[in-house]
Short mmCIF file of N, CA and C in Angstrom, two decimals:
data_model
loop_
_atom_site.label_atom_id
_atom_site.label_comp_id
_atom_site.label_asym_id
_atom_site.label_seq_id
_atom_site.Cartn_x
_atom_site.Cartn_y
_atom_site.Cartn_z
N MET X 1 -61.74 21.81 -74.41
CA MET X 1 -61.42 21.64 -75.80
C MET X 1 -62.02 20.31 -76.27
N VAL X 2 -62.59 20.30 -77.46
CA VAL X 2 -63.14 19.07 -78.04
C VAL X 2 -62.31 18.74 -79.27
N THR X 3 -61.82 17.50 -79.31
CA THR X 3 -61.00 17.05 -80.42
C THR X 3 -61.55 15.74 -80.94
N LYS X 4 -61.69 15.64 -82.24
CA LYS X 4 -62.17 14.38 -82.82
C LYS X 4 -61.02 13.38 -82.88
N GLU X 5 -61.23 12.24 -82.33
CA GLU X 5 -60.25 11.14 -82.34
C GLU X 5 -60.82 10.01 -83.19
N LYS X 6 -59.99 9.02 -83.52
CA LYS X 6 -60.42 7.89 -84.32
C LYS X 6 -61.55 7.12 -83.64
N THR X 7 -61.55 7.10 -82.32
CA THR X 7 -62.53 6.32 -81.58
C THR X 7 -63.75 7.13 -81.18
N GLY X 8 -63.80 8.41 -81.49
CA GLY X 8 -64.95 9.22 -81.10
C GLY X 8 -64.54 10.66 -80.87
N VAL X 9 -65.01 11.21 -79.74
CA VAL X 9 -64.73 12.59 -79.40
C VAL X 9 -64.01 12.63 -78.06
N LEU X 10 -62.95 13.41 -77.98
CA LEU X 10 -62.15 13.51 -76.77
C LEU X 10 -62.38 14.88 -76.14
N LEU X 11 -62.82 14.88 -74.89
CA LEU X 11 -62.96 16.12 -74.13
C LEU X 11 -61.75 16.25 -73.24
N SER X 12 -61.15 17.44 -73.21
CA SER X 12 -59.98 17.61 -72.34
C SER X 12 -59.87 19.05 -71.89
N SER X 13 -59.15 19.25 -70.83
CA SER X 13 -58.89 20.57 -70.27
C SER X 13 -57.93 21.33 -71.17
N ASP X 14 -58.05 22.65 -71.20
CA ASP X 14 -57.06 23.45 -71.92
C ASP X 14 -55.69 23.31 -71.28
N ARG X 15 -55.64 22.89 -70.02
CA ARG X 15 -54.38 22.74 -69.30
C ARG X 15 -53.83 21.32 -69.38
N SER X 16 -54.50 20.41 -70.07
CA SER X 16 -54.04 19.02 -70.07
C SER X 16 -52.63 18.88 -70.65
N MET X 17 -52.31 19.63 -71.69
CA MET X 17 -50.97 19.55 -72.26
C MET X 17 -49.95 20.13 -71.27
N GLU X 18 -50.30 21.23 -70.63
CA GLU X 18 -49.39 21.83 -69.65
C GLU X 18 -49.10 20.85 -68.51
N ILE X 19 -50.12 20.16 -68.05
CA ILE X 19 -49.96 19.18 -66.97
C ILE X 19 -49.08 18.01 -67.42
N SER X 20 -49.29 17.53 -68.64
CA SER X 20 -48.48 16.40 -69.11
C SER X 20 -47.03 16.82 -69.38
N LEU X 21 -46.82 18.04 -69.87
CA LEU X 21 -45.45 18.54 -70.07
C LEU X 21 -44.72 18.65 -68.72
N GLU X 22 -45.43 19.15 -67.72
CA GLU X 22 -44.84 19.27 -66.38
C GLU X 22 -44.48 17.89 -65.81
N SER X 23 -45.35 16.92 -66.02
CA SER X 23 -45.09 15.57 -65.54
C SER X 23 -43.85 14.97 -66.19
N ILE X 24 -43.68 15.22 -67.47
CA ILE X 24 -42.50 14.72 -68.18
C ILE X 24 -41.25 15.45 -67.70
N LYS X 25 -41.34 16.77 -67.58
CA LYS X 25 -40.20 17.56 -67.12
C LYS X 25 -39.74 17.11 -65.73
N ASN X 26 -40.69 16.80 -64.85
CA ASN X 26 -40.37 16.41 -63.48
C ASN X 26 -40.03 14.94 -63.34
N GLY X 27 -40.11 14.17 -64.44
CA GLY X 27 -39.78 12.75 -64.40
C GLY X 27 -40.89 11.86 -63.86
N ASN X 28 -42.10 12.41 -63.73
CA ASN X 28 -43.23 11.63 -63.24
C ASN X 28 -43.96 10.89 -64.35
N ALA X 29 -43.61 11.18 -65.59
CA ALA X 29 -44.23 10.52 -66.74
C ALA X 29 -43.16 10.41 -67.83
N GLY X 30 -43.41 9.55 -68.78
CA GLY X 30 -42.46 9.37 -69.87
C GLY X 30 -43.05 9.77 -71.21
N LEU X 31 -42.22 9.76 -72.20
CA LEU X 31 -42.66 10.05 -73.57
C LEU X 31 -43.40 8.85 -74.13
N ASN X 32 -44.33 9.10 -75.05
CA ASN X 32 -44.99 7.99 -75.72
C ASN X 32 -44.02 7.33 -76.70
N LYS X 33 -44.42 6.21 -77.27
CA LYS X 33 -43.56 5.41 -78.15
C LYS X 33 -43.05 6.23 -79.34
N HIS X 34 -43.91 7.01 -79.95
CA HIS X 34 -43.52 7.83 -81.11
C HIS X 34 -42.43 8.84 -80.73
N ARG X 35 -42.63 9.53 -79.62
CA ARG X 35 -41.66 10.55 -79.20
C ARG X 35 -40.35 9.92 -78.71
N LEU X 36 -40.43 8.77 -78.10
CA LEU X 36 -39.21 8.05 -77.73
C LEU X 36 -38.40 7.69 -78.98
N HIS X 37 -39.11 7.26 -80.03
CA HIS X 37 -38.45 6.94 -81.30
C HIS X 37 -37.77 8.18 -81.88
N LEU X 38 -38.47 9.30 -81.87
CA LEU X 38 -37.89 10.55 -82.38
C LEU X 38 -36.61 10.87 -81.63
N LEU X 39 -36.68 10.84 -80.30
CA LEU X 39 -35.53 11.19 -79.48
C LEU X 39 -34.38 10.19 -79.67
N SER X 40 -34.70 8.94 -79.93
CA SER X 40 -33.64 7.94 -80.13
C SER X 40 -32.82 8.23 -81.39
N LYS X 41 -33.40 8.94 -82.34
CA LYS X 41 -32.69 9.27 -83.58
C LYS X 41 -31.83 10.53 -83.45
N VAL X 42 -32.14 11.37 -82.44
CA VAL X 42 -31.35 12.59 -82.19
C VAL X 42 -31.09 12.72 -80.69
N PRO X 43 -30.37 11.77 -80.11
CA PRO X 43 -30.22 11.75 -78.65
C PRO X 43 -29.34 12.87 -78.07
N ALA X 44 -28.48 13.47 -78.89
CA ALA X 44 -27.55 14.48 -78.39
C ALA X 44 -27.74 15.81 -79.12
N SER X 45 -27.30 16.86 -78.46
CA SER X 45 -27.37 18.19 -79.06
C SER X 45 -26.60 18.24 -80.38
N ASN X 46 -27.11 19.05 -81.29
CA ASN X 46 -26.54 19.29 -82.62
C ASN X 46 -26.68 18.10 -83.56
N GLU X 47 -27.50 17.12 -83.20
CA GLU X 47 -27.79 16.01 -84.10
C GLU X 47 -29.10 16.30 -84.82
N TRP X 48 -29.22 15.77 -86.03
CA TRP X 48 -30.47 15.88 -86.77
C TRP X 48 -30.71 14.60 -87.54
N HIS X 49 -31.99 14.39 -87.89
CA HIS X 49 -32.36 13.15 -88.58
C HIS X 49 -33.54 13.44 -89.49
N ARG X 50 -33.57 12.74 -90.62
CA ARG X 50 -34.68 12.83 -91.57
C ARG X 50 -35.78 11.85 -91.19
N PHE X 51 -37.04 12.29 -91.34
CA PHE X 51 -38.22 11.46 -91.11
C PHE X 51 -39.18 11.67 -92.27
N SER X 52 -40.16 10.81 -92.40
CA SER X 52 -41.14 11.00 -93.46
C SER X 52 -41.95 12.27 -93.20
N LYS X 53 -42.39 12.89 -94.28
CA LYS X 53 -43.09 14.17 -94.19
C LYS X 53 -44.34 14.06 -93.33
N ASP X 54 -44.56 15.08 -92.52
CA ASP X 54 -45.72 15.20 -91.63
C ASP X 54 -45.76 14.14 -90.53
N SER X 55 -44.60 13.53 -90.23
CA SER X 55 -44.57 12.53 -89.16
C SER X 55 -44.24 13.16 -87.80
N ILE X 56 -43.87 14.44 -87.81
CA ILE X 56 -43.54 15.15 -86.57
C ILE X 56 -44.47 16.34 -86.45
N THR X 57 -45.01 16.53 -85.25
CA THR X 57 -45.88 17.68 -85.00
C THR X 57 -45.14 18.71 -84.15
N ILE X 58 -45.69 19.90 -84.12
CA ILE X 58 -45.13 20.95 -83.27
C ILE X 58 -45.22 20.54 -81.80
N LYS X 59 -46.30 19.88 -81.43
CA LYS X 59 -46.44 19.40 -80.06
C LYS X 59 -45.34 18.39 -79.71
N ASP X 60 -44.95 17.57 -80.67
CA ASP X 60 -43.88 16.59 -80.43
C ASP X 60 -42.61 17.30 -79.93
N ILE X 61 -42.25 18.42 -80.56
CA ILE X 61 -41.01 19.07 -80.16
C ILE X 61 -41.13 19.70 -78.77
N ALA X 62 -42.33 20.09 -78.37
CA ALA X 62 -42.51 20.60 -77.00
C ALA X 62 -42.26 19.48 -75.99
N TYR X 63 -42.77 18.30 -76.27
CA TYR X 63 -42.56 17.16 -75.37
C TYR X 63 -41.09 16.74 -75.30
N LEU X 64 -40.40 16.79 -76.45
CA LEU X 64 -38.98 16.45 -76.45
C LEU X 64 -38.19 17.48 -75.63
N SER X 65 -38.58 18.74 -75.72
CA SER X 65 -37.93 19.79 -74.93
C SER X 65 -38.21 19.62 -73.44
N ALA X 66 -39.44 19.25 -73.11
CA ALA X 66 -39.78 19.03 -71.70
C ALA X 66 -38.92 17.90 -71.13
N LYS X 67 -38.69 16.88 -71.91
CA LYS X 67 -37.90 15.73 -71.46
C LYS X 67 -36.42 16.08 -71.29
N THR X 68 -35.86 16.84 -72.23
CA THR X 68 -34.41 17.08 -72.25
C THR X 68 -33.98 18.43 -71.70
N GLY X 69 -34.89 19.41 -71.71
CA GLY X 69 -34.51 20.77 -71.34
C GLY X 69 -33.81 21.51 -72.46
N HIS X 70 -33.82 20.95 -73.67
CA HIS X 70 -33.17 21.55 -74.83
C HIS X 70 -34.20 22.04 -75.85
N GLU X 71 -33.76 22.97 -76.69
CA GLU X 71 -34.60 23.39 -77.82
C GLU X 71 -34.55 22.32 -78.91
N PHE X 72 -35.64 22.22 -79.66
CA PHE X 72 -35.71 21.37 -80.85
C PHE X 72 -36.30 22.20 -81.97
N ALA X 73 -35.90 21.89 -83.20
CA ALA X 73 -36.45 22.57 -84.36
C ALA X 73 -37.05 21.54 -85.31
N LEU X 74 -38.16 21.91 -85.92
CA LEU X 74 -38.82 21.10 -86.93
C LEU X 74 -38.68 21.81 -88.27
N LEU X 75 -37.96 21.17 -89.18
CA LEU X 75 -37.79 21.67 -90.54
C LEU X 75 -38.58 20.76 -91.45
N ARG X 76 -39.15 21.32 -92.51
CA ARG X 76 -39.96 20.48 -93.40
C ARG X 76 -39.66 20.84 -94.85
N GLY X 77 -39.51 19.78 -95.66
CA GLY X 77 -39.34 19.92 -97.09
C GLY X 77 -40.54 19.32 -97.81
N LYS X 78 -40.44 19.19 -99.11
CA LYS X 78 -41.55 18.63 -99.90
C LYS X 78 -41.79 17.16 -99.57
N LYS X 79 -40.73 16.44 -99.20
CA LYS X 79 -40.86 15.00 -99.00
C LYS X 79 -40.39 14.52 -97.63
N GLU X 80 -39.97 15.44 -96.76
CA GLU X 80 -39.40 14.99 -95.49
C GLU X 80 -39.55 16.02 -94.38
N ASP X 81 -39.50 15.51 -93.16
CA ASP X 81 -39.37 16.33 -91.96
C ASP X 81 -37.94 16.12 -91.46
N ILE X 82 -37.38 17.16 -90.89
CA ILE X 82 -36.08 17.05 -90.24
C ILE X 82 -36.23 17.53 -88.81
N LEU X 83 -35.78 16.71 -87.89
CA LEU X 83 -35.79 17.05 -86.48
C LEU X 83 -34.37 17.39 -86.07
N TYR X 84 -34.21 18.58 -85.49
CA TYR X 84 -32.91 19.04 -85.05
C TYR X 84 -32.91 19.18 -83.53
N HIS X 85 -31.94 18.58 -82.85
CA HIS X 85 -31.81 18.64 -81.40
C HIS X 85 -30.81 19.74 -81.05
N GLY X 86 -31.31 20.80 -80.44
CA GLY X 86 -30.46 21.93 -80.08
C GLY X 86 -29.89 21.83 -78.68
N MET X 87 -29.52 22.98 -78.16
CA MET X 87 -28.94 23.10 -76.82
C MET X 87 -30.01 23.65 -75.87
N LYS X 88 -29.58 24.03 -74.67
CA LYS X 88 -30.53 24.52 -73.67
C LYS X 88 -31.26 25.78 -74.12
N TYR X 89 -30.55 26.73 -74.71
CA TYR X 89 -31.18 28.00 -75.06
C TYR X 89 -31.15 28.33 -76.55
N TYR X 90 -30.69 27.42 -77.40
CA TYR X 90 -30.63 27.74 -78.82
C TYR X 90 -30.45 26.48 -79.67
N CYS X 91 -30.75 26.64 -80.95
CA CYS X 91 -30.44 25.64 -81.96
C CYS X 91 -29.41 26.29 -82.90
N ASN X 92 -28.26 25.69 -83.03
CA ASN X 92 -27.22 26.21 -83.90
C ASN X 92 -27.18 25.37 -85.18
N ILE X 93 -28.15 25.60 -86.02
CA ILE X 93 -28.27 24.85 -87.27
C ILE X 93 -27.17 25.32 -88.22
N SER X 94 -26.44 24.37 -88.79
CA SER X 94 -25.32 24.74 -89.66
C SER X 94 -25.21 23.75 -90.82
N GLY X 95 -24.20 23.98 -91.64
CA GLY X 95 -23.89 23.07 -92.74
C GLY X 95 -24.96 23.00 -93.80
N PRO X 96 -25.22 21.79 -94.30
CA PRO X 96 -26.13 21.64 -95.44
C PRO X 96 -27.57 22.07 -95.12
N LEU X 97 -27.96 21.99 -93.85
CA LEU X 97 -29.33 22.40 -93.51
C LEU X 97 -29.55 23.89 -93.75
N VAL X 98 -28.53 24.70 -93.48
CA VAL X 98 -28.65 26.14 -93.72
C VAL X 98 -28.85 26.41 -95.20
N ASP X 99 -28.06 25.74 -96.04
CA ASP X 99 -28.21 25.92 -97.48
C ASP X 99 -29.61 25.52 -97.95
N LEU X 100 -30.12 24.41 -97.42
CA LEU X 100 -31.46 23.95 -97.80
C LEU X 100 -32.53 24.93 -97.33
N LEU X 101 -32.33 25.56 -96.18
CA LEU X 101 -33.27 26.59 -95.71
C LEU X 101 -33.18 27.84 -96.58
N LYS X 102 -31.97 28.27 -96.88
CA LYS X 102 -31.77 29.49 -97.67
C LYS X 102 -32.34 29.37 -99.08
N ASN X 103 -32.21 28.19 -99.68
CA ASN X 103 -32.69 28.05 -101.05
C ASN X 103 -34.15 27.59 -101.13
N GLY X 104 -34.82 27.52 -99.98
CA GLY X 104 -36.25 27.21 -99.97
C GLY X 104 -36.61 25.75 -100.06
N HIS X 105 -35.62 24.85 -100.00
CA HIS X 105 -35.92 23.42 -100.04
C HIS X 105 -36.45 22.92 -98.70
N LEU X 106 -36.13 23.66 -97.63
CA LEU X 106 -36.68 23.38 -96.30
C LEU X 106 -37.27 24.66 -95.74
N ARG X 107 -38.27 24.49 -94.86
CA ARG X 107 -38.85 25.61 -94.12
C ARG X 107 -38.69 25.34 -92.63
N LEU X 108 -38.45 26.39 -91.89
CA LEU X 108 -38.43 26.28 -90.43
C LEU X 108 -39.89 26.36 -89.97
N ILE X 109 -40.46 25.21 -89.70
CA ILE X 109 -41.86 25.15 -89.28
C ILE X 109 -42.01 25.69 -87.87
N ALA X 110 -41.17 25.19 -86.96
CA ALA X 110 -41.28 25.60 -85.56
C ALA X 110 -40.02 25.24 -84.80
N HIS X 111 -39.86 25.89 -83.65
CA HIS X 111 -38.86 25.46 -82.69
C HIS X 111 -39.43 25.67 -81.29
N SER X 112 -38.82 25.01 -80.33
CA SER X 112 -39.33 25.04 -78.96
C SER X 112 -38.47 25.93 -78.08
N HIS X 113 -39.12 26.49 -77.06
CA HIS X 113 -38.42 27.20 -76.00
C HIS X 113 -38.70 26.44 -74.71
N PRO X 114 -37.68 25.83 -74.11
CA PRO X 114 -37.91 24.98 -72.95
C PRO X 114 -38.18 25.71 -71.64
N ALA X 115 -37.88 27.01 -71.54
CA ALA X 115 -37.95 27.68 -70.24
C ALA X 115 -38.92 28.87 -70.19
N GLU X 116 -39.79 29.03 -71.18
CA GLU X 116 -40.70 30.17 -71.21
C GLU X 116 -42.15 29.69 -71.17
N HIS X 117 -42.94 30.29 -70.28
CA HIS X 117 -44.37 29.97 -70.24
C HIS X 117 -45.07 30.46 -71.50
N ILE X 118 -44.76 31.68 -71.89
CA ILE X 118 -45.27 32.24 -73.14
C ILE X 118 -44.04 32.51 -74.00
N PRO X 119 -43.85 31.75 -75.06
CA PRO X 119 -42.63 31.89 -75.86
C PRO X 119 -42.55 33.26 -76.53
N THR X 120 -41.35 33.81 -76.51
CA THR X 120 -41.09 35.11 -77.11
C THR X 120 -39.93 34.97 -78.08
N PRO X 121 -40.10 35.45 -79.32
CA PRO X 121 -39.00 35.33 -80.28
C PRO X 121 -37.82 36.21 -79.89
N SER X 122 -36.64 35.67 -80.01
CA SER X 122 -35.42 36.43 -79.73
C SER X 122 -35.03 37.22 -80.98
N VAL X 123 -34.07 38.10 -80.81
CA VAL X 123 -33.52 38.84 -81.94
C VAL X 123 -32.97 37.84 -82.95
N ASN X 124 -32.28 36.81 -82.46
CA ASN X 124 -31.72 35.80 -83.38
C ASN X 124 -32.80 35.01 -84.09
N ASP X 125 -33.91 34.70 -83.41
CA ASP X 125 -35.02 34.00 -84.07
C ASP X 125 -35.48 34.80 -85.28
N ARG X 126 -35.62 36.10 -85.10
CA ARG X 126 -36.08 36.96 -86.20
C ARG X 126 -35.03 37.08 -87.30
N LYS X 127 -33.75 37.15 -86.91
CA LYS X 127 -32.67 37.23 -87.90
C LYS X 127 -32.62 35.99 -88.77
N VAL X 128 -32.88 34.83 -88.16
CA VAL X 128 -32.88 33.59 -88.92
C VAL X 128 -33.95 33.63 -90.01
N LEU X 129 -35.15 34.08 -89.66
CA LEU X 129 -36.22 34.17 -90.67
C LEU X 129 -35.80 35.08 -91.82
N LYS X 130 -35.19 36.19 -91.49
CA LYS X 130 -34.73 37.13 -92.52
C LYS X 130 -33.65 36.46 -93.39
N LEU X 131 -32.70 35.78 -92.75
CA LEU X 131 -31.61 35.11 -93.46
C LEU X 131 -32.12 34.06 -94.44
N ILE X 132 -33.15 33.31 -94.03
CA ILE X 132 -33.65 32.24 -94.90
C ILE X 132 -34.82 32.69 -95.76
N ASN X 133 -35.11 34.01 -95.71
CA ASN X 133 -36.16 34.61 -96.53
C ASN X 133 -37.51 33.92 -96.29
N GLN X 134 -37.82 33.72 -95.02
CA GLN X 134 -39.08 33.08 -94.64
C GLN X 134 -39.93 34.11 -93.89
N LYS X 135 -41.20 34.15 -94.21
CA LYS X 135 -42.08 35.17 -93.65
C LYS X 135 -42.38 34.97 -92.16
N GLU X 136 -42.67 33.73 -91.76
CA GLU X 136 -43.02 33.49 -90.37
C GLU X 136 -42.72 32.05 -89.98
N SER X 137 -42.72 31.83 -88.67
CA SER X 137 -42.52 30.50 -88.10
C SER X 137 -43.24 30.47 -86.75
N ILE X 138 -43.14 29.35 -86.06
CA ILE X 138 -43.85 29.16 -84.80
C ILE X 138 -42.85 28.80 -83.71
N ILE X 139 -43.12 29.30 -82.51
CA ILE X 139 -42.38 28.88 -81.31
C ILE X 139 -43.41 28.25 -80.38
N ILE X 140 -43.05 27.12 -79.76
CA ILE X 140 -43.92 26.46 -78.79
C ILE X 140 -43.19 26.38 -77.44
N SER X 141 -43.93 26.63 -76.38
CA SER X 141 -43.39 26.54 -75.03
C SER X 141 -43.40 25.08 -74.57
N ALA X 142 -42.28 24.64 -74.00
CA ALA X 142 -42.21 23.28 -73.45
C ALA X 142 -42.75 23.24 -72.02
N ILE X 143 -43.21 24.37 -71.52
CA ILE X 143 -43.82 24.42 -70.19
C ILE X 143 -45.34 24.41 -70.29
N THR X 144 -45.88 25.23 -71.18
CA THR X 144 -47.34 25.38 -71.28
C THR X 144 -47.94 24.78 -72.55
N GLY X 145 -47.11 24.58 -73.57
CA GLY X 145 -47.63 24.12 -74.86
C GLY X 145 -48.19 25.25 -75.70
N LYS X 146 -48.09 26.48 -75.21
CA LYS X 146 -48.59 27.63 -75.98
C LYS X 146 -47.71 27.85 -77.20
N GLU X 147 -48.37 28.16 -78.31
CA GLU X 147 -47.68 28.42 -79.57
C GLU X 147 -47.88 29.87 -79.97
N ILE X 148 -46.85 30.49 -80.51
CA ILE X 148 -46.98 31.81 -81.09
C ILE X 148 -46.36 31.78 -82.48
N THR X 149 -46.96 32.53 -83.36
CA THR X 149 -46.40 32.72 -84.70
C THR X 149 -45.67 34.05 -84.69
N PHE X 150 -44.46 34.06 -85.22
CA PHE X 150 -43.68 35.29 -85.25
C PHE X 150 -43.11 35.52 -86.64
N SER X 151 -42.69 36.77 -86.88
CA SER X 151 -42.11 37.13 -88.17
C SER X 151 -40.73 37.71 -87.94
N SER X 152 -40.08 38.11 -89.01
CA SER X 152 -38.75 38.72 -88.90
C SER X 152 -38.83 40.16 -88.43
N ASP X 153 -40.01 40.75 -88.46
CA ASP X 153 -40.21 42.14 -88.06
C ASP X 153 -40.29 42.23 -86.54
N ARG X 154 -39.37 42.95 -85.91
CA ARG X 154 -39.35 43.03 -84.44
C ARG X 154 -40.55 43.78 -83.86
N PHE X 155 -41.30 44.48 -84.70
CA PHE X 155 -42.47 45.21 -84.22
C PHE X 155 -43.76 44.38 -84.31
N GLU X 156 -43.63 43.19 -84.85
CA GLU X 156 -44.75 42.25 -84.89
C GLU X 156 -44.43 41.08 -83.99
N LEU X 157 -45.49 40.38 -83.55
CA LEU X 157 -45.24 39.17 -82.78
C LEU X 157 -44.96 38.09 -83.74
#
């Protein structure tokens, strides 16, 4: 993979993210400063925090999941990102965040699956999209870094 960086061009293996996620999961490596900051704002399950818009990437939530073994969700509004720290196998988003999702003030950009090599949307993942009237969202694996886009339709990925 070739990626343009501020200092030039970065060549890397397609497996480089998978290797770094595994290192974090096994405790052989740590999170970078940005991701440590994110986690410091939502250190426990069911906590959430507001951040400036576009300050969190989908890859960030995969790394947070690799570190904690928990799911994370990235919600985005017109002026902010919201990071939600879930549990081992789910995010139980409730209260004012649900209302903001339902009325379209926030979108569910992505959530992580900490234990799947290739993330697969659950029945509940699809129900959530239907509930918040959102066409699609993304799931990222905290093992491989693979992303899939899914919809509320169980016959589509």
